[in-house]
Amino acid sequence: MSRKITGATLVAGVAGSPVRHSLSPIIHNAWIEAAGLDAVYAPFTPPAEGFRRFAEGLRGGAVRGLNVTVPFKEDALAVSDDLSERAAAAGAVNLLVFGEDGRIRGDNTDGVGLLGAFAAQAPGFDPAAGPVVIVGAGGAARGAAAAFVEAGAPEVRIVNRTVAKAELIAEALGPKVRTYALDAAADAFAGVSAVINATSAGLLDASLDLPLEATPPAAVVMDMTYKPLVTPLLARAKELDRRTVDGLEMLIRQAVPSFEAFFGRPVPTSMDVRALCLAAIGGQA
Ligand code: NDP
């Protein structure tokens, strides 16, 4: 890719630490190029304690916006002047848009990405058809839980190592959300229509040996982790003949509304960013 940077080039990016291996620059720059935009999407690594100062310095729109990833999502919520309805419901922000009026708008696109990934890879899945279980209670789990409540799930079960964090989500989202400790996961998995892993547990971490056999045969298993594309959890789900949804599809689909917010136009459909990402992570289609 050889693109000219001009005096009019629009800038957006992703802030995280580490951000070196983020796939977001690959996705957004491919879309920018396919759309013929004079724009660039760059990675930023603010200092550990310096995110708020960094974001405050961008007020006014010199940088159009930022995707925000670990460990800055809480800071992103705190620095937002206005929250979209879905970010307020989730209590989590993964997208900041810097308005020309100086205000910072916080949004959350994880839920859209998650439900879009289910629609793409588990056709016919109905989020309202049965209880779903989310493992984890961090920012990604909050976005997922809010999206499923909004989509009409009759019950959202949060399983987390630290139950108190799961309870905070239940307090925020209301009586449809029930909480479970990790060692009660088998109870939580009974009768669900989907299981979603939203933890950042190490890929080979044996402590996260989830009891997938407790799910009904029709349950769909989703893992937000996408390196490797087929995680140990998804491999186990396939062994059990469960349908699966991968984290890469979510990542790409959560990027769509970000691109639209940064550049004010739809994502070009001509570019297969999944293939580019797969090449970058060494996975197969
Ligand atoms: P957070 O740091 O906010 O939350 C991490 C969660 O993982 C917590 O609930 C934590 O439990 C749990 N956890 C961590 N280690 C373990 C362990 N060893 N055993 C059990 N539970 C553990 O992270 P996020 O919510 O922002 O992200 C979670 C994951 O989802 C990350 O891997 C991230 O990369 C991925 N993600 C993927 C996206 C995609 O588009 N595919 C989008 C967003 C996130 P506790 O509360 O007890 O500490």
Coordinates of C-alpha atoms and ligand atoms in Angstrom, one line a residue:
M1 CA 0.0 0.0 0.0
S2 CA 1.5 3.3 -1.0
R3 CA -0.8 6.2 -0.1
K4 CA 0.0 9.9 -0.1
I5 CA -0.5 11.9 3.1
T6 CA -1.7 15.4 2.1
G7 CA -2.4 18.5 4.0
A8 CA -6.1 17.4 4.0
T9 CA -5.6 13.9 5.3
L10 CA -8.1 12.9 7.9
V11 CA -6.7 11.0 10.9
A12 CA -8.4 8.4 13.2
G13 CA -6.9 5.6 15.1
V14 CA -6.9 3.0 17.9
A15 CA -5.5 3.6 21.4
G16 CA -4.3 0.7 23.5
S17 CA -1.4 -0.8 25.3
P18 CA 0.0 -2.9 23.8
V19 CA -1.5 -1.9 20.4
R20 CA 1.3 -3.2 18.2
H21 CA -0.6 -6.4 17.2
S22 CA -4.0 -4.7 16.8
L23 CA -5.8 -5.7 13.6
S24 CA -7.8 -2.5 13.5
P25 CA -5.2 -0.5 11.4
I26 CA -5.3 -3.3 8.8
I27 CA -9.1 -3.2 8.7
H28 CA -9.6 0.5 8.6
N29 CA -6.7 1.3 6.2
A30 CA -8.0 -1.3 3.8
W31 CA -11.4 0.3 3.9
I32 CA -9.9 3.8 3.5
E33 CA -8.0 2.7 0.4
A34 CA -11.0 0.9 -1.1
A35 CA -13.2 4.0 -0.6
G36 CA -10.5 6.2 -2.1
L37 CA -10.5 8.4 1.0
D38 CA -7.7 10.9 1.9
A39 CA -7.4 9.5 5.4
V40 CA -5.2 7.4 7.6
Y41 CA -5.8 5.2 10.6
A42 CA -2.9 5.0 13.1
P43 CA -2.1 3.2 16.3
F44 CA -1.5 5.2 19.5
T45 CA 0.0 4.0 22.8
P46 CA -0.6 6.7 25.4
P47 CA 1.4 6.3 28.7
A48 CA -0.3 4.0 31.2
E49 CA -1.6 6.9 33.4
G50 CA -1.8 9.4 30.6
F51 CA -4.9 8.4 28.5
R52 CA -7.2 11.1 29.8
R53 CA -4.6 13.8 29.1
F54 CA -4.0 12.3 25.7
A55 CA -7.8 12.3 24.8
E56 CA -8.4 15.8 26.3
G57 CA -5.6 17.0 23.9
L58 CA -7.6 15.8 20.9
R59 CA -10.7 17.8 21.7
G60 CA -11.8 19.7 18.6
G61 CA -11.5 17.0 16.0
A62 CA -7.9 17.3 14.7
V63 CA -8.1 13.5 15.1
R64 CA -11.6 12.4 14.1
G65 CA -11.9 9.6 16.6
L66 CA -10.4 6.7 18.4
N67 CA -11.2 3.1 18.9
V68 CA -10.2 2.3 22.5
T69 CA -9.0 -1.0 23.8
V70 CA -7.3 -2.6 26.9
P71 CA -6.4 -0.9 29.3
F72 CA -8.1 2.4 28.5
K73 CA -11.8 1.6 28.2
E74 CA -12.7 2.9 31.7
D75 CA -10.7 6.1 31.0
A76 CA -12.6 6.4 27.7
L77 CA -15.9 6.3 29.6
A78 CA -14.7 8.9 32.1
V79 CA -13.5 11.3 29.4
S80 CA -16.7 11.2 27.4
D81 CA -19.0 14.3 27.6
D82 CA -21.9 12.5 25.9
L83 CA -22.7 8.8 25.7
S84 CA -24.7 7.0 23.1
E85 CA -27.7 5.1 24.4
R86 CA -25.9 1.8 23.9
A87 CA -22.7 3.0 25.6
A88 CA -24.7 4.3 28.6
A89 CA -26.6 1.0 28.8
A90 CA -23.4 -1.0 28.7
G91 CA -21.5 1.4 31.0
A92 CA -18.5 0.8 28.6
V93 CA -17.0 2.8 25.8
N94 CA -14.8 1.5 23.0
L95 CA -15.2 4.4 20.5
L96 CA -14.5 8.1 21.0
V97 CA -15.5 10.7 18.4
F98 CA -14.0 14.1 18.7
G99 CA -16.6 16.8 17.6
E100 CA -15.6 20.1 16.1
D101 CA -17.5 21.7 18.9
G102 CA -14.9 20.3 21.3
R103 CA -17.1 17.6 22.8
I104 CA -16.1 14.0 23.1
R105 CA -18.8 11.5 22.3
G106 CA -18.5 7.9 23.8
D107 CA -20.0 5.0 22.0
N108 CA -20.0 1.2 22.3
T109 CA -19.9 -0.9 19.1
D110 CA -19.1 -4.3 20.7
G111 CA -22.7 -5.3 21.0
V112 CA -23.4 -4.5 17.3
G113 CA -20.3 -6.5 16.4
L114 CA -21.3 -9.4 18.5
L115 CA -24.8 -9.7 17.2
G116 CA -23.6 -9.1 13.6
A117 CA -21.1 -12.0 14.0
F118 CA -23.9 -14.3 15.2
A119 CA -26.1 -13.3 12.3
A120 CA -23.2 -14.0 9.8
Q121 CA -21.9 -17.3 11.2
A122 CA -24.9 -18.8 13.0
P123 CA -27.7 -18.0 10.5
G124 CA -31.2 -18.3 12.1
F125 CA -29.9 -17.7 15.6
D126 CA -32.5 -15.7 17.5
P127 CA -31.1 -13.7 20.5
A128 CA -34.6 -13.6 21.9
A129 CA -35.2 -17.4 21.7
G130 CA -33.6 -18.5 25.0
P131 CA -31.2 -17.6 27.8
V132 CA -27.6 -16.8 26.9
V133 CA -24.5 -17.1 29.1
I134 CA -21.6 -14.6 29.0
V135 CA -18.4 -15.7 30.7
G136 CA -16.5 -12.6 31.9
A137 CA -17.6 -9.3 33.4
G138 CA -15.2 -6.8 31.9
G139 CA -16.0 -4.1 29.3
A140 CA -16.6 -6.5 26.5
A141 CA -19.0 -8.6 28.6
R142 CA -20.9 -5.4 29.5
G143 CA -21.4 -4.5 25.9
A144 CA -22.5 -8.0 25.1
A145 CA -24.9 -8.2 28.0
A146 CA -26.5 -4.9 27.1
A147 CA -26.9 -5.9 23.5
F148 CA -28.6 -9.2 24.4
V149 CA -30.9 -7.5 26.8
E150 CA -31.8 -5.0 24.2
A151 CA -32.3 -7.7 21.6
G152 CA -34.9 -9.4 23.8
A153 CA -33.0 -12.3 25.4
P154 CA -35.2 -13.7 28.1
E155 CA -32.3 -14.1 30.5
V156 CA -28.6 -13.2 30.4
R157 CA -26.4 -15.2 32.7
I158 CA -23.0 -13.7 33.7
V159 CA -20.4 -16.2 34.9
N160 CA -17.3 -14.6 36.3
R161 CA -14.3 -15.3 38.5
T162 CA -15.1 -12.2 40.5
V163 CA -18.8 -12.5 41.1
A164 CA -19.0 -8.9 42.5
K165 CA -18.1 -7.6 39.0
A166 CA -20.9 -9.7 37.5
E167 CA -23.3 -8.3 40.0
L168 CA -22.5 -4.7 39.0
I169 CA -23.7 -5.6 35.5
A170 CA -26.8 -7.1 36.9
E171 CA -27.5 -4.0 38.9
A172 CA -27.0 -1.8 35.8
L173 CA -29.1 -3.9 33.4
G174 CA -31.9 -5.2 35.6
P175 CA -33.6 -8.4 36.6
K176 CA -33.0 -10.3 33.3
V177 CA -29.4 -10.6 34.3
R178 CA -28.4 -13.4 36.7
T179 CA -24.9 -14.0 38.1
Y180 CA -22.9 -17.1 38.7
A181 CA -19.5 -18.0 40.1
L182 CA -17.1 -19.8 37.7
D183 CA -17.4 -23.1 39.7
A184 CA -21.2 -22.9 39.1
A185 CA -20.8 -22.6 35.3
A186 CA -22.4 -26.0 34.6
D187 CA -25.7 -24.7 36.2
A188 CA -25.5 -21.5 34.1
F189 CA -24.9 -23.4 30.9
A190 CA -28.0 -25.6 31.2
G191 CA -30.7 -24.7 28.7
V192 CA -28.9 -21.8 27.0
S193 CA -29.1 -20.9 23.3
A194 CA -25.6 -19.4 23.3
V195 CA -22.3 -19.3 25.3
I196 CA -20.0 -16.3 24.8
N197 CA -16.4 -16.2 26.2
A198 CA -15.7 -12.6 27.0
T199 CA -12.7 -13.2 29.3
S200 CA -9.1 -12.3 28.6
A201 CA -8.0 -15.6 30.2
G202 CA -4.7 -16.9 28.7
L203 CA -5.3 -19.0 25.6
L204 CA -3.8 -22.0 27.2
D205 CA -5.1 -21.3 30.7
A206 CA -6.4 -24.6 32.0
S207 CA -8.4 -22.8 34.7
L208 CA -10.9 -21.8 32.1
D209 CA -12.1 -25.2 31.2
L210 CA -15.7 -24.4 30.6
P211 CA -18.3 -27.2 30.8
L212 CA -19.6 -27.0 27.3
E213 CA -21.2 -30.5 27.5
A214 CA -23.7 -28.9 29.9
T215 CA -25.2 -26.9 27.0
P216 CA -28.0 -28.2 24.8
P217 CA -26.9 -29.5 21.4
A218 CA -28.4 -26.5 19.6
A219 CA -26.4 -24.0 21.6
V220 CA -24.0 -21.7 19.7
V221 CA -20.5 -21.1 21.1
M222 CA -18.7 -17.8 20.6
D223 CA -15.2 -16.8 21.7
M224 CA -14.3 -13.1 21.5
T225 CA -10.6 -14.1 21.4
Y226 CA -9.4 -14.5 17.8
K227 CA -5.8 -15.5 18.1
P228 CA -5.8 -18.3 17.2
L229 CA -9.0 -18.1 15.2
V230 CA -10.1 -21.5 16.4
T231 CA -9.5 -21.2 20.1
P232 CA -9.4 -24.2 22.4
L233 CA -13.0 -23.4 23.4
L234 CA -14.2 -23.3 19.8
A235 CA -12.3 -26.5 19.0
R236 CA -14.0 -28.2 21.9
A237 CA -17.4 -26.8 20.7
K238 CA -16.8 -28.2 17.3
E239 CA -15.9 -31.6 18.8
L240 CA -19.3 -31.5 20.5
D241 CA -21.0 -30.6 17.2
R242 CA -22.0 -27.1 18.4
R243 CA -22.2 -24.2 16.0
T244 CA -19.5 -21.7 16.5
V245 CA -18.9 -17.9 16.0
D246 CA -15.4 -16.5 16.0
G247 CA -14.0 -13.3 17.5
L248 CA -12.5 -12.1 14.3
E249 CA -16.0 -11.7 12.8
M250 CA -17.0 -9.6 15.8
L251 CA -13.9 -7.5 15.5
I252 CA -14.6 -6.7 11.9
R253 CA -18.3 -6.0 12.5
Q254 CA -17.7 -3.7 15.5
A255 CA -15.3 -1.7 13.3
V256 CA -18.1 -0.9 10.8
P257 CA -19.9 1.8 12.8
S258 CA -16.5 3.2 13.9
F259 CA -15.5 3.8 10.3
E260 CA -18.8 5.4 9.6
A261 CA -18.5 7.7 12.6
F262 CA -14.9 8.7 11.7
F263 CA -15.4 9.3 8.0
G264 CA -19.1 9.9 7.5
R265 CA -19.6 7.3 4.8
P266 CA -20.4 3.6 4.7
V267 CA -17.7 0.8 4.6
P268 CA -16.9 -0.2 1.0
T269 CA -18.1 -3.7 0.4
S270 CA -15.5 -4.5 -2.2
M271 CA -12.7 -5.2 0.3
D272 CA -12.4 -8.6 2.0
V273 CA -10.9 -7.5 5.3
R274 CA -11.4 -10.9 6.9
A275 CA -9.0 -12.4 4.4
L276 CA -6.4 -9.7 5.2
C277 CA -6.8 -10.3 9.0
L278 CA -6.6 -14.0 8.5
A279 CA -3.3 -13.5 6.6
A280 CA -2.0 -11.3 9.5
I281 CA -2.9 -13.8 12.2
G282 CA -1.9 -16.9 10.2
G283 CA -5.4 -18.4 10.3
Q284 CA -7.5 -20.0 7.7
A285 CA -10.8 -18.9 6.3
Ligands
NDP1 P1 -11.4 -6.8 30.8 O1 -10.0 -6.7 31.3 O2 -12.3 -5.6 31.1 O3 -12.1 -8.1 31.5 C1 -11.4 -9.3 31.5 C2 -12.4 -10.4 32.0 O4 -11.6 -11.7 31.9 C3 -12.7 -10.2 33.5 O5 -14.1 -10.7 33.7 C4 -11.8 -11.2 34.2 O6 -12.3 -11.7 35.4 C5 -11.7 -12.3 33.2 N1 -10.5 -13.1 33.3 C6 -9.2 -12.7 33.1 N2 -8.3 -13.7 33.3 C7 -9.1 -14.8 33.8 C8 -8.8 -16.1 34.2 N3 -7.5 -16.6 34.2 N4 -9.8 -16.9 34.5 C9 -11.1 -16.5 34.5 N5 -11.4 -15.2 34.2 C10 -10.4 -14.4 33.8 O7 -11.3 -7.1 29.2 P2 -12.4 -6.8 28.1 O8 -13.7 -7.1 28.6 O9 -12.1 -5.5 27.5 O10 -12.0 -7.9 27.0 C11 -12.2 -9.3 27.2 C12 -11.6 -10.1 26.1 O11 -12.4 -9.9 24.9 C13 -10.2 -9.7 25.7 O12 -9.5 -10.9 25.3 C14 -10.4 -8.8 24.4 O13 -9.3 -8.9 23.6 C15 -11.6 -9.5 23.8 N6 -12.4 -8.6 23.0 C16 -12.6 -9.0 21.7 C17 -13.4 -8.2 20.9 C18 -13.7 -8.6 19.5 O14 -14.2 -7.8 18.7 N7 -13.4 -9.9 19.1 C19 -14.0 -6.9 21.3 C20 -13.7 -6.6 22.7 C21 -12.9 -7.4 23.5 P3 -12.2 -10.9 36.8 O15 -13.4 -10.0 36.7 O16 -12.4 -12.0 37.8 O17 -10.9 -10.2 36.8

